[in-house]
Short mmCIF file of C-alpha atoms and ligand atoms in Angstrom, two decimals:
data_model
loop_
_atom_site.label_atom_id
_atom_site.label_comp_id
_atom_site.label_asym_id
_atom_site.label_seq_id
_atom_site.Cartn_x
_atom_site.Cartn_y
_atom_site.Cartn_z
CA MET P 211 2.32 -24.05 -16.41
CA LYS P 212 3.02 -20.33 -16.80
CA THR P 213 1.23 -18.56 -13.93
CA LYS P 214 1.57 -15.30 -15.86
CA ASP P 215 -1.24 -16.43 -18.17
CA LEU P 216 -3.64 -17.37 -15.35
CA LYS P 217 -6.56 -15.24 -14.22
CA PHE P 218 -6.09 -13.11 -11.12
CA ASN P 219 -7.56 -15.40 -8.43
CA SER P 220 -5.52 -18.34 -9.72
CA LYS P 221 -2.41 -16.15 -9.67
CA LEU P 222 -3.08 -15.37 -6.00
CA VAL P 223 -2.82 -19.06 -5.19
CA HIS P 224 -0.03 -20.11 -7.58
CA SER P 225 2.19 -17.19 -8.65
CA GLY P 226 5.71 -17.25 -7.27
CA HIS P 227 5.62 -20.96 -6.41
CA PHE P 228 8.66 -22.96 -7.51
CA LYS P 229 9.49 -26.65 -7.49
CA ASP P 230 12.07 -27.64 -4.90
CA LYS P 231 13.94 -30.90 -4.27
CA PHE P 232 11.07 -32.27 -2.12
CA ASN P 233 8.18 -31.06 -4.29
CA SER P 234 6.98 -28.88 -1.40
CA VAL P 235 3.40 -27.75 -2.00
CA SER P 236 3.94 -24.67 0.15
CA VAL P 237 7.06 -22.56 -0.46
CA PRO P 238 9.31 -23.28 2.57
CA ILE P 239 10.88 -20.65 4.79
CA TYR P 240 14.54 -20.56 3.79
CA GLN P 241 15.61 -19.17 7.15
CA THR P 242 19.25 -18.78 6.26
CA SER P 243 21.46 -15.72 6.00
CA THR P 244 23.95 -17.23 3.57
CA PHE P 245 24.31 -19.93 0.89
CA ALA P 246 27.35 -22.17 0.37
CA PHE P 247 29.35 -22.12 -2.86
CA GLU P 248 30.43 -25.37 -4.54
CA ASN P 249 33.97 -24.07 -4.83
CA ALA P 250 35.92 -20.85 -5.31
CA ASP P 251 35.07 -20.59 -9.00
CA HIS P 252 31.35 -21.00 -8.27
CA GLY P 253 31.54 -18.23 -5.66
CA ALA P 254 33.34 -15.95 -8.09
CA ALA P 255 30.78 -16.74 -10.82
CA CYS P 256 27.89 -15.90 -8.47
CA PHE P 257 29.41 -12.53 -7.65
CA ALA P 258 30.19 -11.86 -11.31
CA GLY P 259 26.50 -12.40 -12.10
CA GLU P 260 27.36 -15.38 -14.31
CA CYS P 261 25.07 -17.72 -12.39
CA LYS P 262 21.74 -17.17 -10.67
CA ASP P 263 22.47 -19.07 -7.45
CA TYR P 264 21.80 -17.43 -4.12
CA ILE P 265 24.64 -15.74 -2.24
CA TYR P 266 23.34 -13.90 0.83
CA THR P 267 19.80 -13.14 2.00
CA ARG P 268 20.07 -9.33 1.79
CA LEU P 269 20.78 -9.84 -1.92
CA GLY P 270 18.20 -12.56 -2.50
CA ASN P 271 16.53 -15.60 -0.93
CA PRO P 272 14.17 -18.24 -2.36
CA THR P 273 11.26 -17.45 0.00
CA ILE P 274 11.64 -13.73 -0.60
CA ASN P 275 11.88 -14.28 -4.35
CA ALA P 276 8.65 -16.28 -4.34
CA LEU P 277 6.90 -13.30 -2.75
CA GLU P 278 8.52 -10.79 -5.12
CA ASN P 279 7.66 -12.81 -8.22
CA CYS P 280 4.12 -13.32 -6.98
CA ILE P 281 3.35 -9.63 -6.40
CA ALA P 282 5.14 -8.57 -9.60
CA GLU P 283 2.76 -10.87 -11.49
CA LEU P 284 -0.29 -9.62 -9.58
CA GLU P 285 0.61 -6.02 -10.48
CA ASN P 286 1.57 -6.91 -14.09
CA GLY P 287 5.03 -5.50 -13.46
CA PHE P 288 8.56 -6.49 -14.45
CA GLY P 289 9.86 -7.34 -10.99
CA GLY P 290 9.36 -6.94 -7.25
CA ILE P 291 11.74 -5.76 -4.53
CA ALA P 292 10.52 -6.71 -1.06
CA THR P 293 11.44 -4.56 1.93
CA ALA P 294 11.24 -4.74 5.72
CA SER P 295 8.32 -2.29 5.81
CA GLY P 296 6.12 -0.13 3.60
CA MET P 297 8.25 2.87 4.54
CA GLY P 298 11.34 0.87 3.55
CA ALA P 299 9.77 0.58 0.08
CA VAL P 300 8.78 4.27 -0.13
CA THR P 301 12.15 5.61 1.01
CA THR P 302 14.09 3.19 -1.23
CA VAL P 303 12.18 4.52 -4.24
CA TYR P 304 12.85 8.12 -3.15
CA MET P 305 16.57 7.31 -2.71
CA ALA P 306 16.83 5.62 -6.11
CA ILE P 307 14.99 8.22 -8.18
CA LEU P 308 15.73 11.53 -6.45
CA GLU P 309 19.07 13.34 -6.22
CA GLN P 310 20.37 16.61 -4.88
CA GLY P 311 18.51 19.47 -6.59
CA ALA P 312 15.73 17.20 -7.83
CA HIS P 313 12.07 18.11 -7.34
CA ILE P 314 9.23 15.81 -6.32
CA ILE P 315 5.49 16.45 -6.43
CA CYS P 316 3.77 14.64 -3.59
CA SER P 317 0.05 14.39 -3.04
CA ASP P 318 -1.13 16.12 0.15
CA ALA P 319 -3.14 13.04 1.01
CA VAL P 320 -0.56 10.33 1.63
CA TYR P 321 0.49 8.17 4.55
CA GLY P 322 1.96 10.63 7.11
CA PRO P 323 5.62 9.50 7.04
CA SER P 324 5.73 9.30 3.19
CA ARG P 325 5.27 13.07 3.25
CA THR P 326 7.18 13.89 6.45
CA VAL P 327 10.32 12.13 5.23
CA LEU P 328 10.37 14.36 2.12
CA GLU P 329 9.80 17.56 4.08
CA THR P 330 12.47 16.74 6.66
CA LEU P 331 15.11 14.15 5.68
CA PHE P 332 15.12 14.59 1.90
CA ALA P 333 14.87 18.39 2.18
CA LYS P 334 18.11 18.16 4.21
CA PHE P 335 19.78 16.58 1.18
CA GLY P 336 18.59 19.34 -1.15
CA VAL P 337 15.50 17.70 -2.61
CA GLU P 338 12.69 20.17 -3.38
CA VAL P 339 9.15 19.12 -2.52
CA SER P 340 5.78 20.43 -3.70
CA ILE P 341 2.76 19.17 -1.80
CA VAL P 342 -0.38 19.39 -3.91
CA ASP P 343 -4.03 18.37 -3.84
CA SER P 344 -3.85 15.63 -6.46
CA THR P 345 -7.63 15.17 -6.73
CA ASN P 346 -7.36 17.89 -9.41
CA ILE P 347 -4.82 17.01 -12.09
CA GLU P 348 -4.37 20.74 -12.86
CA ASN P 349 -2.65 21.16 -9.47
CA ILE P 350 -0.04 18.57 -10.43
CA LYS P 351 0.41 20.14 -13.86
CA ALA P 352 0.97 23.57 -12.30
CA ALA P 353 3.61 22.20 -9.92
CA ILE P 354 5.82 20.65 -12.63
CA ARG P 355 9.29 22.20 -12.91
CA SER P 356 12.24 21.47 -15.19
CA ASN P 357 13.85 19.45 -12.36
CA THR P 358 10.76 17.41 -11.45
CA LYS P 359 11.84 13.78 -11.25
CA MET P 360 8.87 12.10 -9.60
CA ILE P 361 5.16 12.38 -8.89
CA PHE P 362 4.12 10.41 -5.81
CA VAL P 363 0.45 9.69 -5.16
CA GLU P 364 -1.61 7.34 -3.05
CA THR P 365 -5.14 6.39 -4.10
CA PRO P 366 -7.45 6.01 -2.28
CA ALA P 367 -5.41 8.02 0.18
CA ASN P 368 -4.83 7.49 3.86
CA PRO P 369 -6.92 8.64 5.74
CA THR P 370 -8.95 11.08 3.64
CA ILE P 371 -10.10 8.48 1.07
CA LYS P 372 -9.31 11.00 -1.70
CA LEU P 373 -8.67 9.55 -5.16
CA THR P 374 -6.19 10.52 -7.85
CA ASP P 375 -6.96 9.89 -11.52
CA LEU P 376 -4.12 7.50 -12.37
CA LYS P 377 -4.63 7.51 -16.13
CA ALA P 378 -4.60 11.31 -16.36
CA CYS P 379 -1.66 11.46 -13.97
CA SER P 380 0.42 8.92 -15.91
CA GLU P 381 -0.27 10.68 -19.21
CA LEU P 382 0.93 13.93 -17.70
CA ALA P 383 4.00 12.26 -16.18
CA LYS P 384 4.95 10.56 -19.48
CA LYS P 385 4.62 13.83 -21.39
CA HIS P 386 7.17 15.44 -19.07
CA ASN P 387 9.41 12.40 -18.65
CA ILE P 388 8.62 12.14 -14.93
CA ILE P 389 8.43 8.88 -12.96
CA LEU P 390 4.97 8.22 -11.50
CA THR P 391 5.02 6.22 -8.27
CA VAL P 392 1.75 5.02 -6.77
CA ASP P 393 1.19 3.75 -3.23
CA ASN P 394 -1.41 1.05 -3.92
CA THR P 395 -1.76 -0.11 -0.30
CA PHE P 396 -5.44 0.83 0.17
CA SER P 397 -6.60 -1.03 -2.95
CA SER P 398 -4.18 -3.91 -3.30
CA PRO P 399 -3.78 -5.31 -6.83
CA TYR P 400 -7.13 -7.05 -6.34
CA LEU P 401 -8.95 -3.73 -6.82
CA GLN P 402 -6.52 -1.58 -8.78
CA LYS P 403 -3.47 -2.05 -10.99
CA PRO P 404 -1.63 1.27 -11.37
CA LEU P 405 0.97 -0.11 -13.81
CA ASP P 406 -1.84 -1.06 -16.22
CA LEU P 407 -2.97 2.57 -16.00
CA GLY P 408 0.50 3.81 -16.97
CA ALA P 409 2.33 4.23 -13.63
CA ASP P 410 6.05 3.39 -13.51
CA ILE P 411 6.39 2.14 -9.94
CA VAL P 412 3.97 0.70 -7.38
CA VAL P 413 4.70 0.48 -3.66
CA HIS P 414 2.80 -1.38 -0.96
CA SER P 415 2.80 -1.67 2.74
CA LEU P 416 2.53 -5.48 2.84
CA THR P 417 1.55 -5.02 6.47
CA LYS P 418 -1.99 -4.22 5.33
CA PHE P 419 -4.22 -6.04 2.82
CA LEU P 420 -1.64 -8.25 1.11
CA ASN P 421 -0.64 -9.95 4.36
CA GLY P 422 -4.04 -9.30 5.88
CA HIS P 423 -3.58 -10.81 9.32
CA ALA P 424 -1.99 -8.04 11.39
CA ASP P 425 1.00 -10.21 12.28
CA ILE P 426 3.96 -8.84 10.30
CA VAL P 427 5.34 -5.54 8.93
CA GLY P 428 6.62 -5.52 5.35
CA GLY P 429 6.76 -3.64 2.07
CA ILE P 430 7.38 -4.08 -1.65
CA ILE P 431 8.29 -2.10 -4.74
CA VAL P 432 7.12 -3.28 -8.16
CA THR P 433 8.54 -1.67 -11.29
CA ALA P 434 6.99 -1.58 -14.74
CA THR P 435 10.32 -1.97 -16.50
CA GLU P 436 13.60 -3.84 -16.21
CA GLU P 437 15.44 -0.53 -16.38
CA LEU P 438 13.73 0.78 -13.24
CA PHE P 439 14.16 -2.56 -11.51
CA LYS P 440 17.91 -2.45 -12.15
CA LYS P 441 18.06 1.11 -10.85
CA ILE P 442 16.18 0.40 -7.60
CA LYS P 443 17.27 -3.13 -6.63
CA PRO P 444 20.90 -2.23 -5.79
CA VAL P 445 19.72 0.73 -3.70
CA MET P 446 17.71 -1.70 -1.58
CA THR P 447 20.45 -4.34 -1.33
CA ASN P 448 23.13 -1.74 -0.54
CA MET P 449 21.08 0.25 2.00
CA GLY P 450 19.70 -2.93 3.54
CA PRO P 451 15.97 -2.54 4.27
CA ASN P 452 15.42 -6.13 3.04
CA ILE P 453 12.54 -8.28 4.22
CA ASP P 454 13.26 -11.36 6.34
CA PRO P 455 12.42 -14.85 4.93
CA HIS P 456 9.94 -15.56 7.71
CA GLN P 457 8.15 -12.25 7.14
CA ALA P 458 8.11 -12.99 3.40
CA TYR P 459 6.61 -16.42 4.03
CA MET P 460 3.81 -14.94 6.16
CA VAL P 461 2.86 -12.43 3.46
CA TYR P 462 3.10 -15.02 0.70
CA ARG P 463 0.71 -17.21 2.71
CA GLY P 464 -1.68 -14.31 3.33
CA ILE P 465 -1.86 -13.40 -0.36
CA LYS P 466 -3.50 -16.72 -1.23
CA THR P 467 -6.74 -15.55 0.44
CA LEU P 468 -6.62 -11.91 -0.72
CA ALA P 469 -9.62 -12.29 -3.03
CA VAL P 470 -11.94 -13.88 -0.49
CA ARG P 471 -10.86 -11.48 2.26
CA MET P 472 -11.31 -8.45 0.01
CA GLU P 473 -14.73 -9.53 -1.22
CA LYS P 474 -16.03 -10.12 2.30
CA ALA P 475 -14.48 -6.94 3.72
CA GLN P 476 -15.78 -4.68 0.96
CA SER P 477 -19.25 -6.16 1.08
CA ASN P 478 -19.26 -5.49 4.85
CA ALA P 479 -17.90 -1.99 4.21
CA MET P 480 -20.67 -1.09 1.77
CA LYS P 481 -23.37 -2.06 4.30
CA ILE P 482 -21.61 -0.23 7.13
CA ALA P 483 -21.14 2.89 5.00
CA GLU P 484 -24.85 2.91 4.18
CA PHE P 485 -25.69 2.43 7.86
CA LEU P 486 -23.41 5.29 8.94
CA GLU P 487 -24.58 7.62 6.17
CA ALA P 488 -28.17 7.23 7.39
CA HIS P 489 -27.28 7.57 11.09
CA PRO P 490 -28.44 10.86 12.69
CA LYS P 491 -25.25 11.20 14.77
CA ILE P 492 -22.91 11.00 11.75
CA GLU P 493 -21.90 14.40 10.36
CA TRP P 494 -20.18 13.15 7.20
CA ILE P 495 -18.78 9.96 5.70
CA LEU P 496 -16.36 9.27 2.85
CA TYR P 497 -16.44 5.84 1.22
CA PRO P 498 -15.74 5.45 -2.53
CA GLY P 499 -18.71 3.10 -2.91
CA LEU P 500 -21.23 5.74 -1.81
CA LYS P 501 -22.75 8.00 -4.45
CA SER P 502 -22.06 10.88 -2.07
CA HIS P 503 -18.28 10.39 -2.44
CA PRO P 504 -17.16 13.27 -4.71
CA GLN P 505 -15.04 10.86 -6.78
CA HIS P 506 -17.45 7.91 -6.89
CA GLU P 507 -17.37 7.91 -10.71
CA LEU P 508 -13.55 7.86 -10.79
CA ALA P 509 -13.56 4.99 -8.29
CA LYS P 510 -15.88 3.04 -10.60
CA LYS P 511 -13.56 3.78 -13.51
CA GLN P 512 -10.17 2.87 -12.07
CA MET P 513 -11.01 0.35 -9.34
CA SER P 514 -12.80 -2.96 -9.66
CA GLY P 515 -14.32 -2.58 -6.18
CA PHE P 516 -14.51 0.06 -3.47
CA GLY P 517 -12.41 -1.58 -0.77
CA SER P 518 -12.96 -1.60 2.96
CA MET P 519 -11.52 1.73 4.13
CA MET P 520 -13.70 4.66 5.16
CA SER P 521 -13.51 7.87 7.15
CA PHE P 522 -16.29 9.69 8.96
CA GLY P 523 -16.99 12.48 11.41
CA VAL P 524 -19.33 12.21 14.37
CA LYS P 525 -21.62 15.18 15.09
CA GLY P 526 -20.03 17.09 17.97
CA GLY P 527 -16.49 16.90 16.56
CA TYR P 528 -13.45 15.33 18.15
CA GLU P 529 -14.94 14.94 21.63
CA ALA P 530 -17.95 13.07 20.25
CA GLY P 531 -15.72 10.95 17.98
CA LYS P 532 -13.48 10.12 20.92
CA LYS P 533 -16.48 8.99 22.93
CA MET P 534 -17.52 6.71 20.12
CA ILE P 535 -14.02 5.29 19.67
CA ASN P 536 -13.80 4.61 23.40
CA ASN P 537 -17.10 2.74 23.35
CA VAL P 538 -16.71 0.35 20.43
CA GLN P 539 -16.23 -3.20 21.66
CA LEU P 540 -15.85 -5.45 18.62
CA ALA P 541 -13.80 -3.00 16.55
CA THR P 542 -10.30 -2.64 18.00
CA LEU P 543 -8.78 0.77 18.70
CA ALA P 544 -5.48 0.43 16.84
CA VAL P 545 -3.56 1.92 13.93
CA SER P 546 -2.85 -0.11 10.78
CA LEU P 547 -5.53 -1.53 8.50
CA GLY P 548 -6.40 -4.15 5.95
CA GLY P 549 -6.50 -7.12 8.32
CA VAL P 550 -9.23 -9.65 8.95
CA GLU P 551 -10.20 -7.75 12.12
CA THR P 552 -12.00 -4.40 12.14
CA LEU P 553 -9.88 -1.48 13.38
CA ILE P 554 -10.75 2.09 14.32
CA GLN P 555 -8.39 5.03 14.90
CA HIS P 556 -8.09 8.83 15.05
CA PRO P 557 -5.48 10.04 12.48
CA ALA P 558 -5.11 13.65 13.74
CA SER P 559 -3.80 12.45 17.11
CA MET P 560 -2.28 9.15 15.95
CA THR P 561 -0.98 8.20 12.45
CA HIS P 562 -0.86 11.79 11.12
CA SER P 563 0.08 13.60 14.34
CA LYS P 564 3.53 14.51 12.91
CA VAL P 565 2.03 16.29 9.88
CA SER P 566 1.99 20.05 10.59
CA ALA P 567 -1.29 21.75 11.55
CA GLU P 568 -1.47 23.57 8.20
CA GLY P 569 -0.56 20.34 6.42
CA LYS P 570 -3.40 18.52 8.11
CA ILE P 571 -5.90 21.27 7.26
CA SER P 572 -4.87 21.46 3.60
CA ALA P 573 -4.93 17.67 3.27
CA GLY P 574 -8.38 17.45 4.85
CA ILE P 575 -7.31 15.56 7.97
CA THR P 576 -9.82 17.25 10.23
CA ASP P 577 -9.87 16.82 14.00
CA ASP P 578 -13.15 14.93 13.83
CA LEU P 579 -11.95 12.39 11.23
CA VAL P 580 -12.31 8.79 12.41
CA ARG P 581 -10.73 6.11 10.20
CA PHE P 582 -12.40 2.75 9.98
CA SER P 583 -10.85 -0.40 8.47
CA VAL P 584 -13.59 -2.96 8.01
CA GLY P 585 -12.71 -6.60 8.61
CA ILE P 586 -14.36 -9.88 7.70
CA GLU P 587 -16.50 -10.39 10.82
CA ASP P 588 -20.27 -10.77 10.47
CA VAL P 589 -21.56 -7.41 9.36
CA ASP P 590 -24.55 -7.56 11.74
CA ASP P 591 -22.16 -7.75 14.69
CA LEU P 592 -20.14 -4.81 13.39
CA ILE P 593 -23.24 -2.68 12.84
CA ALA P 594 -24.61 -3.59 16.28
CA ASP P 595 -21.29 -2.51 17.78
CA LEU P 596 -21.33 0.85 15.97
CA LYS P 597 -24.96 1.35 16.95
CA GLN P 598 -24.32 0.87 20.67
CA ALA P 599 -21.17 3.02 20.58
CA LEU P 600 -23.02 5.86 18.81
CA ALA P 601 -25.89 5.58 21.30
CA LYS P 602 -23.42 6.53 24.04
CA VAL P 603 -22.37 9.74 22.23
C1 PLP Y 121 0.92 1.66 6.53
C2 PLP Y 121 1.14 2.40 5.29
C3 PLP Y 121 2.43 2.71 4.85
C4 PLP Y 121 3.67 2.37 5.65
O1 PLP Y 121 3.83 1.00 5.76
P1 PLP Y 121 4.63 0.29 6.96
O2 PLP Y 121 4.54 -1.14 6.60
O3 PLP Y 121 3.92 0.64 8.23
O4 PLP Y 121 6.00 0.84 6.95
C5 PLP Y 121 2.57 3.35 3.65
N1 PLP Y 121 1.50 3.70 2.91
C6 PLP Y 121 0.23 3.43 3.31
C7 PLP Y 121 -0.91 3.83 2.47
C8 PLP Y 121 0.01 2.78 4.52
O5 PLP Y 121 -1.24 2.53 4.91
#
């Protein structure tokens, strides 16, 4: 059966699976660095690209391929390139598409290091960077130069929960022959498919929703076309940020329950967002599912659900927020997100502490911003926990 023709939830369970010698129901972990050749001619043929057999795990591995094929199908892309981390995926795309003298437009609301690496490392190699507020497409349009090679956005963005209109953005990019890369980590393909909306490349931190169990770090790149795949794949295999077969197995296993995890987490998130919005000690809250979110309509248009990520500010600013964070008991104080357990953190002093002060202000990462990743616990327990923590503020 062709898994490509299945509906999404069936793809989650079956995509990427292949029949092996033992008819394994679960794709095994091929924990091997290298693969033997039948003879010298076979080895030469493998290297010449005349046969599809495996050579060496940095170049390809059956467990890793299962994961790559699975996510490529989930995103409706041509192919997947798995990496050791989400940042491995982001920087591999930057390396493959950018060159000395090239210009990139990056949304101001992205994962901290995705921006920092452009402003420091890539700037060192002569890449020009414009950081813009991508919630307004006009800002992207105004930043386009003759040497613009890529637009990089993340939606919803970490940690400001700002959205970028992917359809408008991809139309603009196509008109100017610019590659549009979207970090789809916060939505996962369950809620949003950027390639269907016209993007060229999708990246994920597999560490988050796709794996979903806070037990590995990983990343992936999915390209819309074969041409882009062929451009990026050798950059990954030559630079070497490949995923490990065991890591790949863990993510592949996690993906099978993505739909049920997402449904539970976002239903919890909606109830928690409503609870927080009505709470007298909450100054503000941003959750795409709330009517008060300035881009609620866009979220309804380009996402099939609102996810489980939210940000809020406690009345009394950072000190009050800190008190709350220190008093939650069920939610864990930790960075990362998208797992079965609920996590809470303070971006200004943690994940985004390396973004400059002006950068944080312009991106909307205020000192009072608390980021909340809702898990799949019983929502009554989560609300009771927030209630008691807020009572201590
Ligand atoms: C975590 C994260 C990354 C980086 O992923 P790692 O797996 O930690 O390298 C990139 N983008 C977003 C949106 C993230 O949340």
